[in-house]
Short mmCIF file of N, CA and C in Angstrom, two decimals:
data_model
loop_
_atom_site.label_atom_id
_atom_site.label_comp_id
_atom_site.label_asym_id
_atom_site.label_seq_id
_atom_site.Cartn_x
_atom_site.Cartn_y
_atom_site.Cartn_z
N UNK A 838 90.73 93.64 70.20
CA UNK A 838 89.20 93.96 69.44
C UNK A 838 88.13 92.85 69.72
N UNK A 839 88.80 91.55 69.67
CA UNK A 839 87.67 90.48 69.82
C UNK A 839 86.91 90.41 70.93
N UNK A 840 87.90 90.92 72.16
CA UNK A 840 87.02 90.47 73.15
C UNK A 840 86.12 91.83 73.51
N UNK A 841 86.42 92.98 72.66
CA UNK A 841 85.55 93.96 72.99
C UNK A 841 84.38 94.00 72.19
N UNK A 842 84.21 93.30 70.99
CA UNK A 842 83.49 92.97 69.91
C UNK A 842 82.11 91.93 70.78
N UNK A 843 83.16 90.76 71.30
CA UNK A 843 82.43 89.90 72.11
C UNK A 843 81.62 90.60 73.15
N UNK A 844 82.26 91.40 74.04
CA UNK A 844 81.57 92.24 75.17
C UNK A 844 80.33 92.75 74.53
N UNK A 845 80.37 93.70 73.61
CA UNK A 845 79.19 94.42 72.96
C UNK A 845 78.40 93.50 72.43
N UNK A 846 78.82 92.42 72.25
CA UNK A 846 77.64 91.41 71.72
C UNK A 846 76.87 90.93 72.99
N UNK A 847 77.36 90.67 74.20
CA UNK A 847 76.59 90.27 75.14
C UNK A 847 76.00 91.38 76.01
N UNK A 848 76.43 92.69 76.06
CA UNK A 848 75.83 93.64 76.35
C UNK A 848 74.49 94.09 75.50
N UNK A 849 74.81 93.64 74.21
CA UNK A 849 73.61 94.30 73.66
C UNK A 849 72.38 92.97 73.60
N UNK A 850 72.76 91.57 73.48
CA UNK A 850 71.94 90.60 73.39
C UNK A 850 71.51 89.98 74.93
N UNK A 851 72.14 90.03 75.81
CA UNK A 851 71.83 90.09 77.48
C UNK A 851 71.32 90.81 78.21
N UNK A 852 71.90 92.42 77.89
CA UNK A 852 71.61 93.26 78.91
C UNK A 852 70.96 94.76 78.23
N UNK A 853 70.28 94.06 77.37
CA UNK A 853 69.28 95.25 76.70
C UNK A 853 70.25 96.71 76.02
N UNK A 854 71.26 96.37 75.57
CA UNK A 854 72.27 97.27 75.43
C UNK A 854 72.95 98.18 76.59
N UNK A 855 72.59 97.86 77.67
CA UNK A 855 73.04 98.65 78.92
C UNK A 855 74.41 97.87 79.44
N UNK A 856 75.05 98.71 79.65
CA UNK A 856 76.42 98.16 80.53
C UNK A 856 76.05 97.97 81.75
N UNK A 857 76.41 96.51 82.16
CA UNK A 857 76.02 96.22 83.77
C UNK A 857 76.70 97.08 84.85
N UNK A 858 76.05 96.93 85.64
CA UNK A 858 76.62 97.87 87.14
C UNK A 858 76.88 97.31 88.31
N UNK A 859 77.26 95.91 88.13
CA UNK A 859 77.58 95.26 89.32
C UNK A 859 79.00 94.66 89.02
N UNK A 860 79.98 94.26 89.94
CA UNK A 860 81.06 93.58 89.74
C UNK A 860 81.06 92.07 88.71
N UNK A 861 80.19 91.61 89.44
CA UNK A 861 79.56 90.00 89.11
C UNK A 861 79.18 90.16 87.36
N UNK A 862 78.45 90.84 87.35
CA UNK A 862 77.56 90.85 85.62
C UNK A 862 78.95 91.74 84.75
N UNK A 863 80.00 92.37 85.32
CA UNK A 863 80.68 93.07 84.28
C UNK A 863 81.72 91.88 84.46
N UNK A 864 82.34 90.87 85.18
CA UNK A 864 83.14 90.04 84.99
C UNK A 864 82.90 88.77 84.64
N UNK A 865 81.70 88.93 83.90
CA UNK A 865 81.21 87.68 83.30
C UNK A 865 81.15 88.29 81.88
N UNK A 866 81.64 89.37 81.20
CA UNK A 866 82.00 90.11 80.07
C UNK A 866 83.02 89.37 79.50
N UNK A 867 83.43 88.87 78.20
CA UNK A 867 84.61 88.57 77.77
C UNK A 867 85.53 89.51 77.62
N UNK A 868 86.46 89.26 78.25
CA UNK A 868 87.70 90.19 78.50
C UNK A 868 87.83 91.06 79.82
N UNK A 869 86.87 91.02 80.12
CA UNK A 869 86.76 92.08 81.70
C UNK A 869 86.98 91.50 83.02
N UNK A 870 88.12 91.75 83.47
CA UNK A 870 88.61 91.29 84.55
C UNK A 870 88.38 92.29 85.70
N UNK A 871 88.78 91.94 86.61
CA UNK A 871 88.73 92.95 87.78
C UNK A 871 88.99 94.08 87.77
N UNK A 872 90.01 94.66 87.32
CA UNK A 872 90.95 96.06 86.65
C UNK A 872 89.82 96.70 85.86
N UNK A 873 89.41 96.29 84.70
CA UNK A 873 88.32 97.13 84.15
C UNK A 873 87.06 97.34 84.73
N UNK A 874 86.52 96.32 85.39
CA UNK A 874 85.56 96.53 86.20
C UNK A 874 85.46 97.56 87.08
N UNK A 875 86.41 97.51 87.75
CA UNK A 875 87.01 98.85 88.78
C UNK A 875 86.73 99.88 88.03
N UNK A 876 87.21 99.94 86.87
CA UNK A 876 87.16 101.24 86.23
C UNK A 876 85.75 101.59 85.95
N UNK A 877 85.14 100.67 85.15
CA UNK A 877 83.85 100.94 84.86
C UNK A 877 82.97 101.20 85.85
N UNK A 878 82.96 100.57 86.88
CA UNK A 878 82.29 101.16 88.14
C UNK A 878 82.63 102.28 88.67
N UNK A 879 83.67 102.69 88.87
CA UNK A 879 84.03 104.02 89.22
C UNK A 879 83.90 105.16 88.50
N UNK A 880 84.06 104.94 87.24
CA UNK A 880 84.18 105.93 86.45
C UNK A 880 82.53 106.42 85.82
N UNK A 881 81.90 105.25 85.14
CA UNK A 881 80.58 105.27 84.49
C UNK A 881 79.27 105.58 85.65
N UNK A 882 79.77 104.60 86.89
CA UNK A 882 78.31 104.44 87.72
C UNK A 882 78.89 104.84 89.30
N UNK A 883 80.01 105.60 89.32
CA UNK A 883 80.39 106.63 90.33
C UNK A 883 80.33 105.77 91.67
N UNK A 884 80.36 104.02 91.33
CA UNK A 884 80.49 103.05 92.54
C UNK A 884 82.14 102.68 92.76
N UNK A 885 82.27 103.17 94.03
CA UNK A 885 83.58 102.40 94.50
C UNK A 885 84.01 101.00 95.34
N UNK A 886 83.55 100.09 94.40
CA UNK A 886 83.85 98.78 94.40
C UNK A 886 85.13 98.13 94.78
N UNK A 887 86.25 99.06 94.37
CA UNK A 887 87.53 98.56 94.53
C UNK A 887 88.55 99.46 93.95
N UNK A 888 89.86 99.37 94.37
CA UNK A 888 91.17 100.04 93.60
C UNK A 888 91.25 99.76 92.33
N UNK A 889 91.66 100.21 91.26
CA UNK A 889 92.20 99.76 90.04
C UNK A 889 93.70 99.38 90.30
N UNK A 890 94.11 98.02 89.92
CA UNK A 890 95.73 97.94 90.20
C UNK A 890 95.85 97.81 88.66
N UNK A 891 96.68 98.72 88.31
CA UNK A 891 97.43 98.50 86.98
C UNK A 891 99.17 98.57 87.21
N UNK A 892 99.78 98.74 86.44
CA UNK A 892 101.30 98.60 86.41
C UNK A 892 101.62 99.76 87.18
N UNK A 893 101.07 101.03 87.06
CA UNK A 893 101.63 102.05 87.69
C UNK A 893 101.33 101.83 89.52
N UNK A 894 99.95 101.40 89.48
CA UNK A 894 99.50 101.24 90.83
C UNK A 894 100.42 100.25 91.97
N UNK A 895 100.70 99.35 90.92
CA UNK A 895 101.57 98.28 92.02
C UNK A 895 102.85 98.89 92.02
N UNK A 896 103.77 99.76 90.97
CA UNK A 896 104.95 100.19 91.33
C UNK A 896 104.58 101.19 92.15
N UNK A 897 104.00 102.21 91.93
CA UNK A 897 103.94 103.16 93.48
C UNK A 897 103.35 102.56 94.69
N UNK A 898 102.43 101.81 94.51
CA UNK A 898 102.20 101.26 96.10
C UNK A 898 103.72 100.29 96.77
N UNK A 899 104.35 99.75 96.11
CA UNK A 899 105.13 99.14 96.71
C UNK A 899 106.39 100.31 96.85
N UNK A 900 106.52 101.35 96.43
CA UNK A 900 107.81 102.18 96.59
C UNK A 900 107.31 102.91 97.73
N UNK A 901 106.11 103.21 97.79
CA UNK A 901 105.72 104.09 98.97
C UNK A 901 105.40 103.07 100.31
N UNK A 902 105.63 102.12 100.03
CA UNK A 902 105.56 101.08 101.29
C UNK A 902 104.16 100.69 101.82
N UNK A 903 103.38 100.78 100.69
CA UNK A 903 102.08 100.39 100.97
C UNK A 903 101.86 99.13 101.15
N UNK A 904 102.57 98.42 100.37
CA UNK A 904 102.08 96.86 100.14
C UNK A 904 103.76 96.30 99.74
N UNK A 905 103.57 95.14 100.40
CA UNK A 905 104.59 94.36 99.73
C UNK A 905 104.50 93.21 98.58
N UNK A 906 103.05 93.19 98.53
CA UNK A 906 102.55 92.28 97.37
C UNK A 906 103.19 92.39 96.05
N UNK A 907 102.77 91.16 95.39
CA UNK A 907 103.12 91.31 93.81
C UNK A 907 101.72 91.22 93.09
N UNK A 908 100.81 90.45 93.72
CA UNK A 908 99.74 89.85 92.95
C UNK A 908 98.65 91.24 93.13
N UNK A 909 98.15 91.41 91.85
CA UNK A 909 97.20 92.84 92.01
C UNK A 909 96.06 92.73 93.19
N UNK A 910 95.44 91.63 93.14
CA UNK A 910 94.29 91.21 94.20
C UNK A 910 94.77 91.50 95.11
N UNK A 911 95.71 91.43 95.75
CA UNK A 911 96.48 91.32 97.13
C UNK A 911 97.04 92.75 97.26
N UNK A 912 97.30 93.38 96.14
CA UNK A 912 97.53 94.55 96.57
C UNK A 912 96.46 95.84 96.50
N UNK A 913 95.48 95.17 95.98
CA UNK A 913 94.05 95.89 95.97
C UNK A 913 93.46 95.84 97.24
N UNK A 914 93.46 94.72 97.79
CA UNK A 914 93.16 94.51 99.39
C UNK A 914 94.01 95.32 100.36
N UNK A 915 95.09 95.37 100.12
CA UNK A 915 95.92 95.96 101.08
C UNK A 915 95.95 97.41 101.12
N UNK A 916 95.74 98.22 99.92
CA UNK A 916 95.33 99.40 99.53
C UNK A 916 93.58 100.26 100.26
N UNK A 917 92.78 98.92 99.99
CA UNK A 917 91.30 99.22 100.32
C UNK A 917 91.13 99.27 101.75
N UNK A 918 92.32 98.62 102.65
CA UNK A 918 92.39 98.67 103.96
C UNK A 918 92.62 100.05 104.50
N UNK A 919 93.81 100.97 103.79
CA UNK A 919 94.46 101.92 103.87
C UNK A 919 93.66 103.26 103.46
N UNK A 920 92.79 103.18 102.48
CA UNK A 920 92.05 104.35 101.80
C UNK A 920 90.62 104.30 102.14
N UNK A 921 90.22 105.40 102.60
CA UNK A 921 88.57 105.34 102.86
C UNK A 921 88.09 105.06 101.39
N UNK A 922 86.67 104.35 101.36
CA UNK A 922 86.08 103.78 100.11
C UNK A 922 85.56 105.16 99.51
N UNK A 923 85.36 106.30 99.92
CA UNK A 923 84.81 107.04 99.22
C UNK A 923 86.01 107.53 98.31
N UNK A 924 87.16 107.38 98.45
CA UNK A 924 88.41 108.04 97.73
C UNK A 924 88.82 106.86 96.72
N UNK A 925 88.30 105.42 96.61
CA UNK A 925 89.02 104.64 95.87
C UNK A 925 88.94 105.18 94.45
N UNK A 926 88.19 105.61 93.75
CA UNK A 926 88.14 105.65 92.70
C UNK A 926 89.38 107.17 92.21
N UNK A 927 89.10 107.79 93.05
CA UNK A 927 90.07 109.11 93.17
C UNK A 927 91.49 108.53 93.46
N UNK A 928 91.90 107.93 94.19
CA UNK A 928 92.98 107.02 94.44
C UNK A 928 93.68 106.52 93.37
N UNK A 929 92.70 105.69 92.80
CA UNK A 929 93.23 105.00 91.39
C UNK A 929 93.58 105.93 90.24
N UNK A 930 92.98 106.92 89.89
CA UNK A 930 93.46 108.04 89.42
C UNK A 930 94.45 108.66 89.62
N UNK A 931 94.76 109.05 91.06
CA UNK A 931 96.02 109.84 91.31
C UNK A 931 97.20 108.60 91.21
N UNK A 932 96.76 107.73 91.48
CA UNK A 932 98.17 106.85 91.48
C UNK A 932 98.65 106.55 89.95
N UNK A 933 97.82 106.40 89.28
CA UNK A 933 97.83 106.32 88.00
C UNK A 933 98.65 107.29 87.08
N UNK A 934 98.21 108.54 87.31
CA UNK A 934 98.57 109.79 87.15
C UNK A 934 100.02 110.05 87.40
N UNK A 935 100.18 109.79 88.79
CA UNK A 935 101.75 109.85 89.47
C UNK A 935 102.66 109.04 88.82
N UNK A 936 102.06 107.80 88.46
CA UNK A 936 103.16 106.75 87.60
C UNK A 936 103.44 106.92 86.31
N UNK A 937 102.25 107.49 85.75
CA UNK A 937 102.84 108.11 84.24
C UNK A 937 103.49 109.38 83.87
N UNK A 938 103.32 110.16 84.98
CA UNK A 938 103.93 111.78 84.94
C UNK A 938 105.08 112.10 85.93
N UNK A 939 105.44 111.14 86.81
CA UNK A 939 106.56 111.43 88.10
C UNK A 939 107.34 110.10 88.29
N UNK A 940 106.59 109.07 88.80
CA UNK A 940 107.10 108.06 89.29
C UNK A 940 107.36 106.93 88.22
N UNK A 941 108.37 107.17 87.25
CA UNK A 941 108.49 106.39 86.49
C UNK A 941 109.00 104.98 86.53
N UNK A 942 108.83 104.02 85.76
CA UNK A 942 109.74 102.68 86.21
C UNK A 942 110.98 103.00 86.04
N UNK A 943 111.74 103.71 85.38
CA UNK A 943 112.94 103.92 85.39
C UNK A 943 113.36 105.09 85.35
N UNK A 944 114.08 105.75 86.55
CA UNK A 944 114.74 107.24 86.53
C UNK A 944 113.38 107.82 87.10
N UNK A 945 112.63 107.80 88.14
CA UNK A 945 111.51 108.49 88.49
C UNK A 945 111.91 109.90 88.83
N UNK A 946 110.95 110.98 88.51
CA UNK A 946 111.26 112.41 88.47
C UNK A 946 111.24 112.83 90.11
N UNK A 947 111.99 112.27 90.94
CA UNK A 947 111.77 112.63 92.23
C UNK A 947 111.83 114.47 92.31
N UNK A 948 112.61 114.95 91.64
CA UNK A 948 112.72 116.29 91.92
C UNK A 948 111.60 117.17 91.78
N UNK A 949 110.39 116.78 90.78
CA UNK A 949 109.06 117.17 90.86
C UNK A 949 107.91 116.35 91.67
N UNK A 950 108.46 115.67 92.47
CA UNK A 950 107.36 114.59 93.20
C UNK A 950 106.54 115.25 94.10
N UNK A 951 105.51 115.17 94.19
CA UNK A 951 104.67 115.85 95.07
C UNK A 951 104.39 115.28 96.41
N UNK A 952 104.66 113.87 96.66
CA UNK A 952 104.84 113.05 97.88
C UNK A 952 106.38 112.73 98.31
N UNK A 953 107.39 113.25 97.78
CA UNK A 953 108.99 112.80 98.24
C UNK A 953 108.89 112.60 99.57
N UNK A 954 108.77 113.69 100.42
CA UNK A 954 108.89 113.60 101.64
C UNK A 954 108.15 112.61 102.40
N UNK A 955 107.09 111.63 101.56
CA UNK A 955 106.36 110.66 102.24
C UNK A 955 107.19 109.34 101.70
N UNK A 956 107.94 109.69 100.75
CA UNK A 956 108.33 108.38 99.76
C UNK A 956 109.69 107.75 100.58
N UNK A 957 109.59 106.53 100.90
CA UNK A 957 110.78 105.66 101.71
C UNK A 957 112.08 105.54 100.58
N UNK A 958 111.34 105.38 99.07
CA UNK A 958 112.06 104.88 97.79
C UNK A 958 112.72 106.30 97.42
N UNK A 959 112.10 107.41 97.38
CA UNK A 959 112.90 108.53 96.76
C UNK A 959 114.11 108.79 97.03
N UNK A 960 114.25 108.59 98.38
CA UNK A 960 115.78 109.12 99.19
C UNK A 960 116.95 108.08 98.70
N UNK A 961 116.29 106.64 98.70
CA UNK A 961 117.12 105.88 98.30
C UNK A 961 117.29 106.05 96.76
N UNK A 962 116.42 106.28 95.97
CA UNK A 962 116.96 106.37 94.26
C UNK A 962 117.50 107.82 94.09
N UNK A 963 117.71 108.52 94.66
CA UNK A 963 118.51 109.99 94.51
C UNK A 963 119.85 109.26 95.12
N UNK A 964 119.94 108.97 96.39
CA UNK A 964 121.21 108.45 96.85
C UNK A 964 122.26 107.57 95.86
N UNK A 965 121.48 106.86 95.37
CA UNK A 965 121.98 105.61 94.28
C UNK A 965 121.80 105.80 92.82
N UNK A 966 121.44 107.58 92.30
CA UNK A 966 121.36 107.63 91.25
C UNK A 966 120.56 107.07 90.26
N UNK A 967 119.81 106.46 90.83
CA UNK A 967 118.61 106.09 90.02
C UNK A 967 117.09 106.63 89.83
N UNK A 968 117.26 107.85 90.67
CA UNK A 968 116.27 109.15 90.20
C UNK A 968 116.63 110.49 89.57
N UNK A 969 115.96 111.22 88.71
CA UNK A 969 116.56 112.44 88.48
C UNK A 969 116.57 113.20 89.49
N UNK A 970 117.77 114.11 89.27
CA UNK A 970 118.16 114.72 90.45
C UNK A 970 117.27 115.83 91.21
N UNK A 971 116.90 116.14 92.21
CA UNK A 971 116.38 117.25 92.85
C UNK A 971 116.58 118.66 92.28
N UNK A 972 115.58 119.65 92.21
CA UNK A 972 116.08 120.81 91.98
C UNK A 972 116.75 121.38 93.34
#
């Protein structure tokens, strides 16, 4: 909450109460990193400046074979090369939803996975008992 209050203070004092609409200005706010700036730009301003990379996006990107990276900015760069820019915000939402509802860190629900046929990890998880069984 300290960072939120500090960011609100800066927005009020330096931006006339308006949330900045550029990556550079957002990242200058206390507590705002690239992930938060991407969320704000994509959702509040409909600007696709990057792909949100959180724990879910990291996990799914690796499981789907879209990246071998572990660093969020490197993962984001890899994904930005694969996904058309106009879909970056939606792609972020889909991966986060999928990570929360299907592709859990432990025991992913491969039985209900919408992209099971495309996922190189799903078949391995099922074969080794690391995933919930398919129906």
